[in-house]
Coordinates of C-alpha atoms and ligand atoms in Angstrom, one line a residue:
X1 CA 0.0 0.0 0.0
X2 CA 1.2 3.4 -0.7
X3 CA 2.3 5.6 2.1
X4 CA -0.6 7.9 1.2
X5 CA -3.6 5.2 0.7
X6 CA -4.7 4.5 4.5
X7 CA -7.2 7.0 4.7
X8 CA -11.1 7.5 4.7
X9 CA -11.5 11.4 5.0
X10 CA -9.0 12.6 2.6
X11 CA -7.8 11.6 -0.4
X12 CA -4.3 11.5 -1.5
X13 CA -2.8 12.0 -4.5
X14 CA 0.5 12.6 -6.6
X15 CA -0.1 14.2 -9.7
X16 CA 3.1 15.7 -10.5
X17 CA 6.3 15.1 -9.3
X18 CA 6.8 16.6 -6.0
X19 CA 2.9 17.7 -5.6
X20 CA 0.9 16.3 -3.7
X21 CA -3.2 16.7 -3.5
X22 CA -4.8 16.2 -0.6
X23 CA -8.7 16.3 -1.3
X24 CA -10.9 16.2 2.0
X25 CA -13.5 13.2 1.7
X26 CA -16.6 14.2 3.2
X27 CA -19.1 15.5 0.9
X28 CA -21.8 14.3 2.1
X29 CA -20.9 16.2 5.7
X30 CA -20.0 19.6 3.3
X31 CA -16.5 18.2 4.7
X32 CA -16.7 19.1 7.9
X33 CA -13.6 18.7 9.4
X34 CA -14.4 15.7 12.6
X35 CA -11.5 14.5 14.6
X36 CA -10.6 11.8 12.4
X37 CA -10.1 13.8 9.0
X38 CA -8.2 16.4 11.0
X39 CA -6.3 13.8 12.3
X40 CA -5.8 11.7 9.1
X41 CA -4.3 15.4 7.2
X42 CA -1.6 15.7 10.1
X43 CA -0.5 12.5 9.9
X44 CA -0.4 12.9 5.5
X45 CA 1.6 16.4 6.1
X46 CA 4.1 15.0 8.9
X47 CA 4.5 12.3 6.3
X48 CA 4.9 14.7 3.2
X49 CA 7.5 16.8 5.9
X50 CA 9.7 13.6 5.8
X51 CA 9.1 12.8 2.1
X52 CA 11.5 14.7 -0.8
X53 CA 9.3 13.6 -3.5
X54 CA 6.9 16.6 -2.1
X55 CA 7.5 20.1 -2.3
X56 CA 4.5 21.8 -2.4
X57 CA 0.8 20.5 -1.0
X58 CA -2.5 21.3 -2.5
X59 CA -5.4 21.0 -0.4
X60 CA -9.2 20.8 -1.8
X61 CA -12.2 20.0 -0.9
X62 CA -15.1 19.5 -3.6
X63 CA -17.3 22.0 -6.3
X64 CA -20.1 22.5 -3.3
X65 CA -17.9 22.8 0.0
X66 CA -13.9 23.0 0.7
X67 CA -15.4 22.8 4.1
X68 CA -18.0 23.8 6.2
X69 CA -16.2 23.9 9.6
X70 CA -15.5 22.1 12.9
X71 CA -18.3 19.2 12.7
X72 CA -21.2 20.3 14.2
X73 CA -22.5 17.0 15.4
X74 CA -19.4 15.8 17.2
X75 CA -19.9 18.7 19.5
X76 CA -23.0 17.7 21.4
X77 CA -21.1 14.4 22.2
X78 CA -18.3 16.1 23.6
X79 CA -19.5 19.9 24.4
X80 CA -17.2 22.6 24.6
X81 CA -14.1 20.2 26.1
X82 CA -14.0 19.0 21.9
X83 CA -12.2 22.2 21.1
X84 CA -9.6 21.3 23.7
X85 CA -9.5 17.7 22.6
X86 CA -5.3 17.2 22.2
X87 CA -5.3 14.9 19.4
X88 CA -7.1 18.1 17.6
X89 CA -5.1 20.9 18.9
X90 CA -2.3 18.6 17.7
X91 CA -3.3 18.1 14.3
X92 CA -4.0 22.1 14.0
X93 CA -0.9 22.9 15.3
X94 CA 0.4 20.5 12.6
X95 CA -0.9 21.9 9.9
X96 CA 0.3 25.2 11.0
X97 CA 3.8 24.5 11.3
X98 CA 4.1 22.7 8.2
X99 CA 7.2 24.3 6.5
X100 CA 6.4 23.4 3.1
X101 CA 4.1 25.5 0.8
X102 CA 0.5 24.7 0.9
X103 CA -2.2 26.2 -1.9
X104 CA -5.7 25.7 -1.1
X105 CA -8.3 25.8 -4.1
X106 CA -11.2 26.4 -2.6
X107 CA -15.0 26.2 -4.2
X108 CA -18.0 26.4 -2.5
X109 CA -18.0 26.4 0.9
X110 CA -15.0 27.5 3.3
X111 CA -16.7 28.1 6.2
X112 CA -15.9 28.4 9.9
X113 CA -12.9 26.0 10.7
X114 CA -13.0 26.1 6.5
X115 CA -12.0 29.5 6.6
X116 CA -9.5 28.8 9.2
X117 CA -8.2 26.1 7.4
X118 CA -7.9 28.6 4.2
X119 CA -5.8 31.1 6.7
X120 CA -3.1 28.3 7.0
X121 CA -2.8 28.3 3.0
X122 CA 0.0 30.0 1.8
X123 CA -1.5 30.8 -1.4
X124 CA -5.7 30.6 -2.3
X125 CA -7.4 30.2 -5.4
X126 CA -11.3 30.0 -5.6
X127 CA -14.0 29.7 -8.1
X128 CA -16.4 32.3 -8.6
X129 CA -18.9 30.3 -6.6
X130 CA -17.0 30.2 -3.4
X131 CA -18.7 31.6 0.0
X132 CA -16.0 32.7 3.2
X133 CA -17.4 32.7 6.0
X134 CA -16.9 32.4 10.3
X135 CA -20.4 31.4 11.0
X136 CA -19.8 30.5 14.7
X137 CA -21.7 33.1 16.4
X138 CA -24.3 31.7 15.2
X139 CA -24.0 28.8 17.3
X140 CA -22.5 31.2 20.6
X141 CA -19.1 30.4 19.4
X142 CA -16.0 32.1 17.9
X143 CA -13.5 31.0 15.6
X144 CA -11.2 29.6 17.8
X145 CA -9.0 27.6 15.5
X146 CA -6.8 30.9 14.6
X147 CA -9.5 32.8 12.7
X148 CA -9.6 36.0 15.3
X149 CA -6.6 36.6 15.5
X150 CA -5.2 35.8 11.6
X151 CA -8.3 36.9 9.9
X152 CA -7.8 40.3 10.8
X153 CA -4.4 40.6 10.4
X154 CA -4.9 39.8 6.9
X155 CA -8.1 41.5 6.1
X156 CA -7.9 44.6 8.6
X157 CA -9.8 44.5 11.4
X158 CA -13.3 46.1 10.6
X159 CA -13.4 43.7 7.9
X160 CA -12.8 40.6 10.4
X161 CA -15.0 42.1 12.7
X162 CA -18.0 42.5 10.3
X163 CA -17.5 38.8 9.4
X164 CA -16.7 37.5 12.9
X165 CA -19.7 39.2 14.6
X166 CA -22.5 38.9 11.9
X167 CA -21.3 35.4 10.7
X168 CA -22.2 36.4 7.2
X169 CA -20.9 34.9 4.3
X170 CA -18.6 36.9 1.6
X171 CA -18.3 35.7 -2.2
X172 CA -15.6 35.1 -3.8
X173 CA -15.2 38.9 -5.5
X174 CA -15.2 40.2 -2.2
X175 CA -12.5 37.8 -0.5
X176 CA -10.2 38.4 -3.7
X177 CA -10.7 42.3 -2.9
X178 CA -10.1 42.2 0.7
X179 CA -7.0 39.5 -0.1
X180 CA -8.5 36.4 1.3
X181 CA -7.4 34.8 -2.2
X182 CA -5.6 35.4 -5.2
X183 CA -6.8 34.3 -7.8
X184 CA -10.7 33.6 -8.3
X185 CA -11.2 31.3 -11.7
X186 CA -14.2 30.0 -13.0
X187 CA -15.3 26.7 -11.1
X188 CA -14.3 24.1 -13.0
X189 CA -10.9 25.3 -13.1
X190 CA -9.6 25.7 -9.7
X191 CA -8.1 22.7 -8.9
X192 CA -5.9 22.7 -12.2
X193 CA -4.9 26.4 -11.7
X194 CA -3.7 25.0 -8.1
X195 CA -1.8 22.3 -9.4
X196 CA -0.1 24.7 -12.2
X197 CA 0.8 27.1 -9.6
X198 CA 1.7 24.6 -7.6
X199 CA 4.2 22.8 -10.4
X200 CA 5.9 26.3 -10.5
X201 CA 6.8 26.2 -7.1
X202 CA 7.8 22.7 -6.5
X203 CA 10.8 23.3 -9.3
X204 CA 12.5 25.5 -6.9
X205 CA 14.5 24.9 -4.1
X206 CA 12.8 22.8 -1.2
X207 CA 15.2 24.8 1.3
X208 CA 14.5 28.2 -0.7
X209 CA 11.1 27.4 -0.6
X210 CA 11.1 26.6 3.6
X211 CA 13.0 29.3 4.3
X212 CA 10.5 32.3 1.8
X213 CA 7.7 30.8 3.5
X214 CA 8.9 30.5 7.2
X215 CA 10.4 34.6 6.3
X216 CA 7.2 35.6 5.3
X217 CA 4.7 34.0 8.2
X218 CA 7.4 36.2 10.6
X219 CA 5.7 39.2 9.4
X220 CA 2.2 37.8 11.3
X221 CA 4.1 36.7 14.3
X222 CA 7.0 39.2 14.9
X223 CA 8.0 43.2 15.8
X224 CA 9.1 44.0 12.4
X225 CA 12.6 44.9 13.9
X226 CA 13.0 41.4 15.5
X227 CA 11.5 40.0 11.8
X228 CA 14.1 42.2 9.7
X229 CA 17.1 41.0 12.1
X230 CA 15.9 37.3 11.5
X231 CA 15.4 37.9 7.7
X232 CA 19.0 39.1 7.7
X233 CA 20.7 36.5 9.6
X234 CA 19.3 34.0 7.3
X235 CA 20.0 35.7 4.0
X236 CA 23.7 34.8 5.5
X237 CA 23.2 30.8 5.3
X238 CA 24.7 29.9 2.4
X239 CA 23.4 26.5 0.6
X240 CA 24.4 24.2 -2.1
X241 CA 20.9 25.3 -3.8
X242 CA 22.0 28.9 -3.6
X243 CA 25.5 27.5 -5.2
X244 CA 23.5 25.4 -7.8
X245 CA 20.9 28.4 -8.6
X246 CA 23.6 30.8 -9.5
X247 CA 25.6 28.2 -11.3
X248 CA 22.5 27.2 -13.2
X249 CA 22.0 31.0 -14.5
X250 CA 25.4 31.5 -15.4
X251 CA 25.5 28.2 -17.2
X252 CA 22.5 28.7 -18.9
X253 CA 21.0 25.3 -17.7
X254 CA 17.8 24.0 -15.3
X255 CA 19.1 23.8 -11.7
X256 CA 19.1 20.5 -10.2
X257 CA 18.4 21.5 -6.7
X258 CA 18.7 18.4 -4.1
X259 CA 17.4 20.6 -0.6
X260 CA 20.9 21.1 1.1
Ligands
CAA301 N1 -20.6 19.9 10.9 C1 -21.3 18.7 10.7 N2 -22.2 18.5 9.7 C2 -22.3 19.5 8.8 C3 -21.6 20.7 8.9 C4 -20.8 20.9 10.0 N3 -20.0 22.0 10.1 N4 -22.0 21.5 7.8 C5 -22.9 20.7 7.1 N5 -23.1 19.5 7.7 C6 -24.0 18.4 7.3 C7 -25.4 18.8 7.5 O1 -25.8 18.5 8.8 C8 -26.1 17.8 6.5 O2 -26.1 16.5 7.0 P1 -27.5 15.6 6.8 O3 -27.5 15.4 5.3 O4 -27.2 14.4 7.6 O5 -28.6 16.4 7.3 C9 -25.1 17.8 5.3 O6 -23.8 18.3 5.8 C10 -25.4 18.8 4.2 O7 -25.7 20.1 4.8 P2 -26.9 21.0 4.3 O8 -28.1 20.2 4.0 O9 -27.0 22.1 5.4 O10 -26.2 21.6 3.0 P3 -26.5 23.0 2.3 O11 -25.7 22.9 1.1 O12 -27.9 23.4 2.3 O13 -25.8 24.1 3.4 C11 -23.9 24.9 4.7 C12 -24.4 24.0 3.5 C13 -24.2 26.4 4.4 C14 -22.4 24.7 4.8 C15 -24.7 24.5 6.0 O14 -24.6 23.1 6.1 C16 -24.1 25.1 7.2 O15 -24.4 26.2 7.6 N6 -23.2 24.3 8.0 C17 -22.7 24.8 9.2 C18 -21.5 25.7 9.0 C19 -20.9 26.2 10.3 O16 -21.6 26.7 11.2 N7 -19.6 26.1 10.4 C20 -18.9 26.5 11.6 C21 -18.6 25.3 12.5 S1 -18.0 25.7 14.0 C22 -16.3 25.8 13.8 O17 -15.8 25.7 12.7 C23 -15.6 26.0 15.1 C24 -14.3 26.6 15.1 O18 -13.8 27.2 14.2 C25 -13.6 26.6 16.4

């Protein structure tokens, strides 16, 4: 069996070298993200961490929901206590400190711990008929799986507020203006828009590609003083990529970067 086969609530796939698609797998549920799905995508990323044949993870759901949430109906089982359940926490925490890049293509639904998934993309592409949205107030919650506090430091905070506090839904126009997204593509073309962007960025180097992405999430977490200092101590690593990159230009060839 294939290291990626084993689970029930996502699907795995390769489709080009060094991508890999993982496609949650609970339509019928608007792939609402239980326990078990959550759990089964931290254990495919900490795999993919380990694994050089991936460089670059897209992450779907299907045309009528990328996902509507935390699920609902494993919450009156547990009550509140669920959103402190470890095994959860851990797999969040996973997917947020996944170092390689991660493009979500999102149509239909993102909703709730949806949209909170979306947050941890690095880059977002949606169809037309995509709907953002942090419906928990509705049901005397928040979204406590990252979305106060990253939703409006991307959006601005009147923005995140209007969203957090009415749980309304925004369409995809709106979350490309406010920079939810970057791209918004007719429906039936998201996922292959995804995987072309994310073809680009698997040819480059895995460390390059670590260390951009690890650069840029400082600017969310750090003083910028403290981020610039960082940003500047690692332009001074030197790697064999770096080496091979410049080599590569000068000798008018494709690099062949090997992540050291
Ligand atoms: N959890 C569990 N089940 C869910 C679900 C969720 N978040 N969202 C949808 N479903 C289920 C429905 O119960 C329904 O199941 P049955 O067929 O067994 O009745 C099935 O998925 C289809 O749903 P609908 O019939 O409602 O489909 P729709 O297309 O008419 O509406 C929807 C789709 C707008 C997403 C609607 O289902 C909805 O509003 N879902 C809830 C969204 C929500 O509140 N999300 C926030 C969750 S809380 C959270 O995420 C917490 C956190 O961050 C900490």
């Amino acid at each position: 069996m294939n290291k990626y086969e084993k689970y029930k609530n996502i699907l795995v796939a390769q489709p080009h070298s060094r991508v890999l698609q993982i496609t949650l797998n609970r339509s019928r549920a608007r792939n609402a993200l239980s326990k078990k799905l959550l759990a089964e995508m931290a254990d495919a990323l900490t795999i993919a961490t380990g694994d050089d044949d991936v460089r670059c993870v897209v992450v779907t759901g299907d045309h009528k929901a990328f996902s509507a949430g935390a699920d609902i109906k494993e919450m009156p089982e547990d009550g509140i206590p669920m959103f402190a359940d470890a095994e959860r926490l851990r797999a969040w925490k996973t997917i947020e400190q996944f170092r390689k890049p991660l493009i979500a293509a999102v149509n239909g639904y993102a909703l709730g711990g949806g949209c909170e998934l979306v947050l941890l993309c690095d880059i977002v592409v949606c169809g037309k008929n995509a709907q953002f949205g942090t419906p928990e107030i509705k049901i005397s919650a928040f979204p406590g799986d990252g979305g106060t506090q990253r939703l409006p430091r991307l959006i601005g905070k009147a923005r995140a507020m209007y969203m957090i506090l009415t749980g309304a839904q925004i369409n995809a126009t709106l979350a490309y203006e406010w920079g939810l997204v970057s791209e918004v593509l007719p429906s039936d073309q998201t996922i292959a828009r995804a995987l072309e962007i994310a073809k680009v960025v698997s040819e480059h180097s895995p460390i390059a590609l670590e260390m951009s992405k690890a650069e840029v999430l400082m600017s969310f977490s750090k003083p910028l003083d403290e981020s610039l200092s960082l940003e500047r101590q690692m332009l001074l690593w030197q790697t064999e990529d770096h080496d091979e990159g410049i080599a590569s230009f000068i000798e008018k060839r494709k690099p062949k970067y090997t992540g050291r």
